[in-house]
Amino acid sequence: MEIDDFDMEEFGLSRNYFLAKESRSSSSKKSVNKLSDIEVLNEKELEAAVANIEPKHQKEISALKDSYKSSYSEWVFKLRCGFGLLFYGFGSKRALIEDFASTSLTEYSVVVVNGYLQSVNIKQVVACIAEVLWDSLNPRRKIPRENMSILQQPLSSQSMEDHFAFLDGSWTEENDCFVGVVIHNIDGPGLRDSETQQCLAQLAACSNVRIIASTDHVNSPLLWDKKMVNTQFNWYWLHTPTFEPYKIEGMSFPLILEHGNTNQSAKTATIVLQSLTTNAQSVFRVVAEHQLSHPDEEGIPISSLYTACRERFLVSSQVTLNSHLTEFKDHELVKIRKNSDGADCLYIPLPKEALEKLLSEIN
Amino acid sequence: MSFSAIKVEGSALRSSMKEMVRFSCKGAVLNFWFQGEAQAFLCVVDLLVTMFILYLFIPPMQTHFVLHRASSGNHDRKSARMKMDNASPADYTGLNSECKDGLWQQLQREAFEIVWSKIENTFKAVLKNINGDAFNEIHSWVLESFQAIRSLGSISSSFEAIRPFPIAIDAASKCLHAGLVLTRNIEFVDDLMTFEDLAENLRSRGCHVANLSSLEFSYDNGTSGCIRSLLRQFLSSPVDAVDMSILSSWYFAQGNRDAPVVVILNDLERCCGHVLSDFIIMLSEWIVKIPVILIIGVATTLDVPGEMLHFNALQCLRMCKFILQSPMERMNAVVEAVLVKNCSGFSISHKVAVFLKNYFTNHDGTLSSLIRALKIACAQHFSTEPLSCMLKVFDEQESFHGEKCGFLHEVISACDRAILSSMGKMDEEGIQDMVSTLIELKKMQDRWSVVVLCLYEAAKCRQVNLLDLLCEALDPDLLSSGRIGCHKTSIKGRAMYCAIQNVRELPEVMVVNLVKSWEKHAIAIPEIHGKVKDLQYNLKFENGRRRKEDLPVIKRTNQNHLNALGGSRAFNETAANFLECLINDFMQPLECMPSHEIVCYKNVEKLKAALAGDPRRQIQVDLLGSCRILQCSCCSGDGGTLRPSMQDTSIMYILSQEHGDLINLYDWYQCFKLILQPLGKVNQKTKQNQGKKDNNEDEELSEVAIQSRGSCGCKAKGDRIICSGWHMDSDKVMTSPVTLGDFSTD
């Protein structure tokens, strides 16, 4: 029966996962090699090389994208039925969605939101969508005179609630008038907080709006509760892997080798430390010097650090020291682990060379 | 230059902007040098203005932009449709493909809208009716509470109404009436509609009603968020100040004083207790000026207010309890109206029904998700099944035979011939046959639904879930095997068996009532109705004389067995056998009928994929099976062998899978290099005649390429697909599927 198939499938997946874990944990050997053993290129060289990478399988990727074109009319039908389209699968879906919107949604206005950018302002986006709807309704005089009061103020000065009320209004007799809102990476860093997602859900629930979004995070369904999924976004999931590189979407993220580079880590730590007070820098120096002189220990115990800092007149009380330590921990400059006596020890998560470089720079 | 007309293409445009600005700067400096100060000054101003405009209109990376504005295609499509409405069937043949597409899409959409609106209206009506008694009870209590508040006294002037402080009243009269509505459903999403219905119901009876959600009771907003929402809903115009005196003056000035003010809060458990306590205390202080009556939805138990609210707030409340129907009762009512009674003609196959049942019981458990799944199924049905548009006229009476033929003409003309080729020749005779088949299909569907309803009536006291019964009733294998009739075989526990067995065990009086309910269900189907009437007659007869006459329905089957039973047992057996006969004679699953595809949705895989995507699993599957998806010939060699031509991210992901949960970045990189190395070697071979220096350069280049590919592959969507959640400390990377892309680590 179907129920059995379904459960067996789920069971099989989880079983395989645990079996794999078991087999790996027993057979795997710990490697002592470090990334620093690789002669990692500098940042500029790496970025230049990345820019020159010749993409693989361009022909096949192009054919894959073309194969989705036959589904465009079906996707439009789903939008007209009141669903929001949610594209997922490996590869950048930016070009695919924009091509779909440009070729198949010409009857409707389309606004594009780049959710992968940190600086997205949801209020501005909603105002922009309201403005676009207003423009598409106004020339046809579709807004009844008695409802004009809602839009007597300029759109930009209205509240979000006013915009939502306008976007949800029934301005036309036929319910085939909507603004398509393309959201690249609805799970992007600029849109990921719950308030923004609530706003987007409210936007999606408006009768004159249809959302066409893409998602890449494997945990993206956790962003939404059942109300948002079932009654507001009303998602129609579409699995559309494209295997296209995330060139634009990944622009604001560092490259992994560049990120893991010792120089890069030291540089980041230096920038943070330079923004702190001289006393804080000196406290950090005490931790670093202890780590360099006692490489085999777990780190400096907090009590020893306090004594050392008091001797050097860097802190006057435990409270002051704690405030410095909080600052360090927030910026991940230091971490805590326990030594053999069970005491909390502070250590700096940087290799010796990077630490030396860092000390020389803050000196 | 319009703002919307410009689409920024990331770095390319940025670099071109830089070029422009650099060029302009050069020009400005040259102008300054050769043409004198005044002109140069103007030129620099020009440049600055240009730069400012560029900055305004072409920011380096726009967060949002208008891709395009709506064209007039919509009107063209409608005018084409209007032309087609006035055309005769003969005119359809001359349609070009573009016109056909437009007409086809229009037909699809019209049919979907008609069918879905029937389904939607049906379940809305069901949900409204199912809580009808509770709503009446609540309304009576609201009126009583209002009278009680009025008896405390009222304000006489508008001045009093807008005074910032309320009239000094004693503690006993600061009482706020609160109705706790026990939803018995932890999934508040299903109750949103219930509370909206309640609001509408009370509004239609003259109350002033406002709905508040838990979002308004958040810690950040405080009570001002609630007051703002109340003002917004009652005053219907935006207000700048947030003050209860505005609400008070509204209540006094607008002549609204004869009606109670009802505030509905739909999910108590999700509210911030402090804010709600403050809100309750504030409302109780204003109770004489604004007679507010609170209705609060409680999902779990009635102890929740005691646990959540402050003592002072609890002191103000005078609570009353109401209970709504349970989620399962609501589910059964909706399934009965939508899927069993087939309000729209649209139906689902056995596999789809089983999937929906499992999805409801194992995963989501909300009615709203079931409705969404049905809507997706419905939309998919109309977009994939060519003749599904016939559902638009499916439930009309037989007398409209001609109209059906006309519509079928239209549908066939709009369809692609290739799609219809499998259906044989569609001439006039074929169309007549098709219409007759549809009418027969409708009759069969009606008979089937009557039998299911009779079974459900019989199974009700055994707490049988209608969805289980529906799944069995739709199962073509179960019914074709004829196992239902043979109740002594191994189908124990099944819903149908339970129903039949229950009839055998019911007291006589209840059997009589049961048969009466069967009669009501069968009233529209003469052949079944006649049989029920016969059964009623026989039961009456038997009751009087006890097995002295032949029983027309059962005499052919179980005569000998019946004679052996006692009087009461035989009475029940008669009814049970009748039910078995109904199943055997009339309960033919839709999937066994010819042309059932027109009304029956069957594609469970497609429904599953569209209903709930599984990005975690699917992205990993994509990476592991990139060759299969891309259908490339170069990578699909021996099973599981990594090839340098494969996608970099796929190679890295497969390698990470081989390494286990904890990866050493160095080893990982070396493995990746090893896979890609053949490419480097090939390059070296082709250039083997060059000098040693050149070879060294090649090696370096190869290393550069590998590092860049490795970085890019890992980056693949920044650290959001793969790298997210990776520890970079001590050169180790966590890559188990569980830690992939954990939000908390971002």
mmCIF file with all atom_site columns, N, CA, C and O in Angstrom, chain B residues 356-373:
data_model
loop_
_atom_site.group_PDB
_atom_site.id
_atom_site.type_symbol
_atom_site.label_atom_id
_atom_site.label_alt_id
_atom_site.label_comp_id
_atom_site.label_asym_id
_atom_site.label_entity_id
_atom_site.label_seq_id
_atom_site.pdbx_PDB_ins_code
_atom_site.Cartn_x
_atom_site.Cartn_y
_atom_site.Cartn_z
_atom_site.occupancy
_atom_site.B_iso_or_equiv
_atom_site.pdbx_formal_charge
_atom_site.auth_seq_id
_atom_site.auth_comp_id
_atom_site.auth_asym_id
_atom_site.auth_atom_id
_atom_site.pdbx_PDB_model_num
ATOM 1  N N  . LEU B 1 356 ? -3.423 11.904 1.155  1.00 0.00 ? 356 LEU B N  1
ATOM 2  C CA . LEU B 1 356 ? -3.983 13.002 1.959  1.00 0.00 ? 356 LEU B CA 1
ATOM 3  C C  . LEU B 1 356 ? -4.235 12.552 3.394  1.00 0.00 ? 356 LEU B C  1
ATOM 4  O O  . LEU B 1 356 ? -3.978 13.293 4.342  1.00 0.00 ? 356 LEU B O  1
ATOM 5  N N  . LYS B 1 357 ? -4.718 11.333 3.536  1.00 0.00 ? 357 LYS B N  1
ATOM 6  C CA . LYS B 1 357 ? -4.988 10.806 4.880  1.00 0.00 ? 357 LYS B CA 1
ATOM 7  C C  . LYS B 1 357 ? -3.672 10.726 5.677  1.00 0.00 ? 357 LYS B C  1
ATOM 8  O O  . LYS B 1 357 ? -3.607 11.167 6.824  1.00 0.00 ? 357 LYS B O  1
ATOM 9  N N  . ASN B 1 358 ? -2.651 10.169 5.048  1.00 0.00 ? 358 ASN B N  1
ATOM 10 C CA . ASN B 1 358 ? -1.360 10.049 5.737  1.00 0.00 ? 358 ASN B CA 1
ATOM 11 C C  . ASN B 1 358 ? -0.759 11.414 6.049  1.00 0.00 ? 358 ASN B C  1
ATOM 12 O O  . ASN B 1 358 ? -0.170 11.615 7.097  1.00 0.00 ? 358 ASN B O  1
ATOM 13 N N  . TYR B 1 359 ? -0.901 12.312 5.104  1.00 0.00 ? 359 TYR B N  1
ATOM 14 C CA . TYR B 1 359 ? -0.359 13.649 5.301  1.00 0.00 ? 359 TYR B CA 1
ATOM 15 C C  . TYR B 1 359 ? -1.053 14.315 6.490  1.00 0.00 ? 359 TYR B C  1
ATOM 16 O O  . TYR B 1 359 ? -0.426 14.975 7.312  1.00 0.00 ? 359 TYR B O  1
ATOM 17 N N  . PHE B 1 360 ? -2.357 14.106 6.573  1.00 0.00 ? 360 PHE B N  1
ATOM 18 C CA . PHE B 1 360 ? -3.116 14.717 7.665  1.00 0.00 ? 360 PHE B CA 1
ATOM 19 C C  . PHE B 1 360 ? -2.762 14.063 8.998  1.00 0.00 ? 360 PHE B C  1
ATOM 20 O O  . PHE B 1 360 ? -2.513 14.738 9.983  1.00 0.00 ? 360 PHE B O  1
ATOM 21 N N  . THR B 1 361 ? -2.739 12.743 9.022  1.00 0.00 ? 361 THR B N  1
ATOM 22 C CA . THR B 1 361 ? -2.537 12.067 10.303 1.00 0.00 ? 361 THR B CA 1
ATOM 23 C C  . THR B 1 361 ? -1.066 12.051 10.742 1.00 0.00 ? 361 THR B C  1
ATOM 24 O O  . THR B 1 361 ? -0.788 12.173 11.920 1.00 0.00 ? 361 THR B O  1
ATOM 25 N N  . ASN B 1 362 ? -0.138 11.911 9.802  1.00 0.00 ? 362 ASN B N  1
ATOM 26 C CA . ASN B 1 362 ? 1.271  11.771 10.206 1.00 0.00 ? 362 ASN B CA 1
ATOM 27 C C  . ASN B 1 362 ? 2.054  13.073 10.215 1.00 0.00 ? 362 ASN B C  1
ATOM 28 O O  . ASN B 1 362 ? 3.027  13.201 10.941 1.00 0.00 ? 362 ASN B O  1
ATOM 29 N N  . HIS B 1 363 ? 1.686  14.019 9.377  1.00 0.00 ? 363 HIS B N  1
ATOM 30 C CA . HIS B 1 363 ? 2.551  15.186 9.215  1.00 0.00 ? 363 HIS B CA 1
ATOM 31 C C  . HIS B 1 363 ? 1.947  16.484 9.729  1.00 0.00 ? 363 HIS B C  1
ATOM 32 O O  . HIS B 1 363 ? 2.407  17.044 10.695 1.00 0.00 ? 363 HIS B O  1
ATOM 33 N N  . ASP B 1 364 ? 0.933  16.954 9.080  1.00 0.00 ? 364 ASP B N  1
ATOM 34 C CA . ASP B 1 364 ? 0.482  18.306 9.350  1.00 0.00 ? 364 ASP B CA 1
ATOM 35 C C  . ASP B 1 364 ? -0.668 18.359 10.361 1.00 0.00 ? 364 ASP B C  1
ATOM 36 O O  . ASP B 1 364 ? -0.595 19.055 11.363 1.00 0.00 ? 364 ASP B O  1
ATOM 37 N N  . GLY B 1 365 ? -1.700 17.615 10.082 1.00 0.00 ? 365 GLY B N  1
ATOM 38 C CA . GLY B 1 365 ? -2.821 17.553 11.024 1.00 0.00 ? 365 GLY B CA 1
ATOM 39 C C  . GLY B 1 365 ? -3.735 18.753 11.003 1.00 0.00 ? 365 GLY B C  1
ATOM 40 O O  . GLY B 1 365 ? -4.542 18.931 11.910 1.00 0.00 ? 365 GLY B O  1
ATOM 41 N N  . THR B 1 366 ? -3.615 19.608 10.000 1.00 0.00 ? 366 THR B N  1
ATOM 42 C CA . THR B 1 366 ? -4.521 20.756 9.948  1.00 0.00 ? 366 THR B CA 1
ATOM 43 C C  . THR B 1 366 ? -5.467 20.646 8.762  1.00 0.00 ? 366 THR B C  1
ATOM 44 O O  . THR B 1 366 ? -5.097 20.141 7.704  1.00 0.00 ? 366 THR B O  1
ATOM 45 N N  . LEU B 1 367 ? -6.635 21.166 9.006  1.00 0.00 ? 367 LEU B N  1
ATOM 46 C CA . LEU B 1 367 ? -7.644 21.172 7.949  1.00 0.00 ? 367 LEU B CA 1
ATOM 47 C C  . LEU B 1 367 ? -7.212 22.099 6.810  1.00 0.00 ? 367 LEU B C  1
ATOM 48 O O  . LEU B 1 367 ? -7.448 21.817 5.633  1.00 0.00 ? 367 LEU B O  1
ATOM 49 N N  . SER B 1 368 ? -6.559 23.189 7.197  1.00 0.00 ? 368 SER B N  1
ATOM 50 C CA . SER B 1 368 ? -6.152 24.160 6.171  1.00 0.00 ? 368 SER B CA 1
ATOM 51 C C  . SER B 1 368 ? -5.153 23.546 5.198  1.00 0.00 ? 368 SER B C  1
ATOM 52 O O  . SER B 1 368 ? -5.160 23.874 4.009  1.00 0.00 ? 368 SER B O  1
ATOM 53 N N  . SER B 1 369 ? -4.299 22.645 5.681  1.00 0.00 ? 369 SER B N  1
ATOM 54 C CA . SER B 1 369 ? -3.350 22.026 4.754  1.00 0.00 ? 369 SER B CA 1
ATOM 55 C C  . SER B 1 369 ? -4.069 21.032 3.843  1.00 0.00 ? 369 SER B C  1
ATOM 56 O O  . SER B 1 369 ? -3.703 20.865 2.682  1.00 0.00 ? 369 SER B O  1
ATOM 57 N N  . LEU B 1 370 ? -5.101 20.388 4.374  1.00 0.00 ? 370 LEU B N  1
ATOM 58 C CA . LEU B 1 370 ? -5.877 19.472 3.534  1.00 0.00 ? 370 LEU B CA 1
ATOM 59 C C  . LEU B 1 370 ? -6.583 20.247 2.414  1.00 0.00 ? 370 LEU B C  1
ATOM 60 O O  . LEU B 1 370 ? -6.596 19.830 1.250  1.00 0.00 ? 370 LEU B O  1
ATOM 61 N N  . ILE B 1 371 ? -7.105 21.405 2.787  1.00 0.00 ? 371 ILE B N  1
ATOM 62 C CA . ILE B 1 371 ? -7.792 22.239 1.792  1.00 0.00 ? 371 ILE B CA 1
ATOM 63 C C  . ILE B 1 371 ? -6.787 22.706 0.733  1.00 0.00 ? 371 ILE B C  1
ATOM 64 O O  . ILE B 1 371 ? -7.070 22.700 -0.468 1.00 0.00 ? 371 ILE B O  1
ATOM 65 N N  . ARG B 1 372 ? -5.593 23.094 1.214  1.00 0.00 ? 372 ARG B N  1
ATOM 66 C CA . ARG B 1 372 ? -4.561 23.544 0.272  1.00 0.00 ? 372 ARG B CA 1
ATOM 67 C C  . ARG B 1 372 ? -4.169 22.412 -0.671 1.00 0.00 ? 372 ARG B C  1
ATOM 68 O O  . ARG B 1 372 ? -4.006 22.616 -1.870 1.00 0.00 ? 372 ARG B O  1
ATOM 69 N N  . ALA B 1 373 ? -4.033 21.214 -0.107 1.00 0.00 ? 373 ALA B N  1
ATOM 70 C CA . ALA B 1 373 ? -3.675 20.060 -0.939 1.00 0.00 ? 373 ALA B CA 1
ATOM 71 C C  . ALA B 1 373 ? -4.758 19.806 -1.989 1.00 0.00 ? 373 ALA B C  1
ATOM 72 O O  . ALA B 1 373 ? -4.448 19.523 -3.152 1.00 0.00 ? 373 ALA B O  1
#
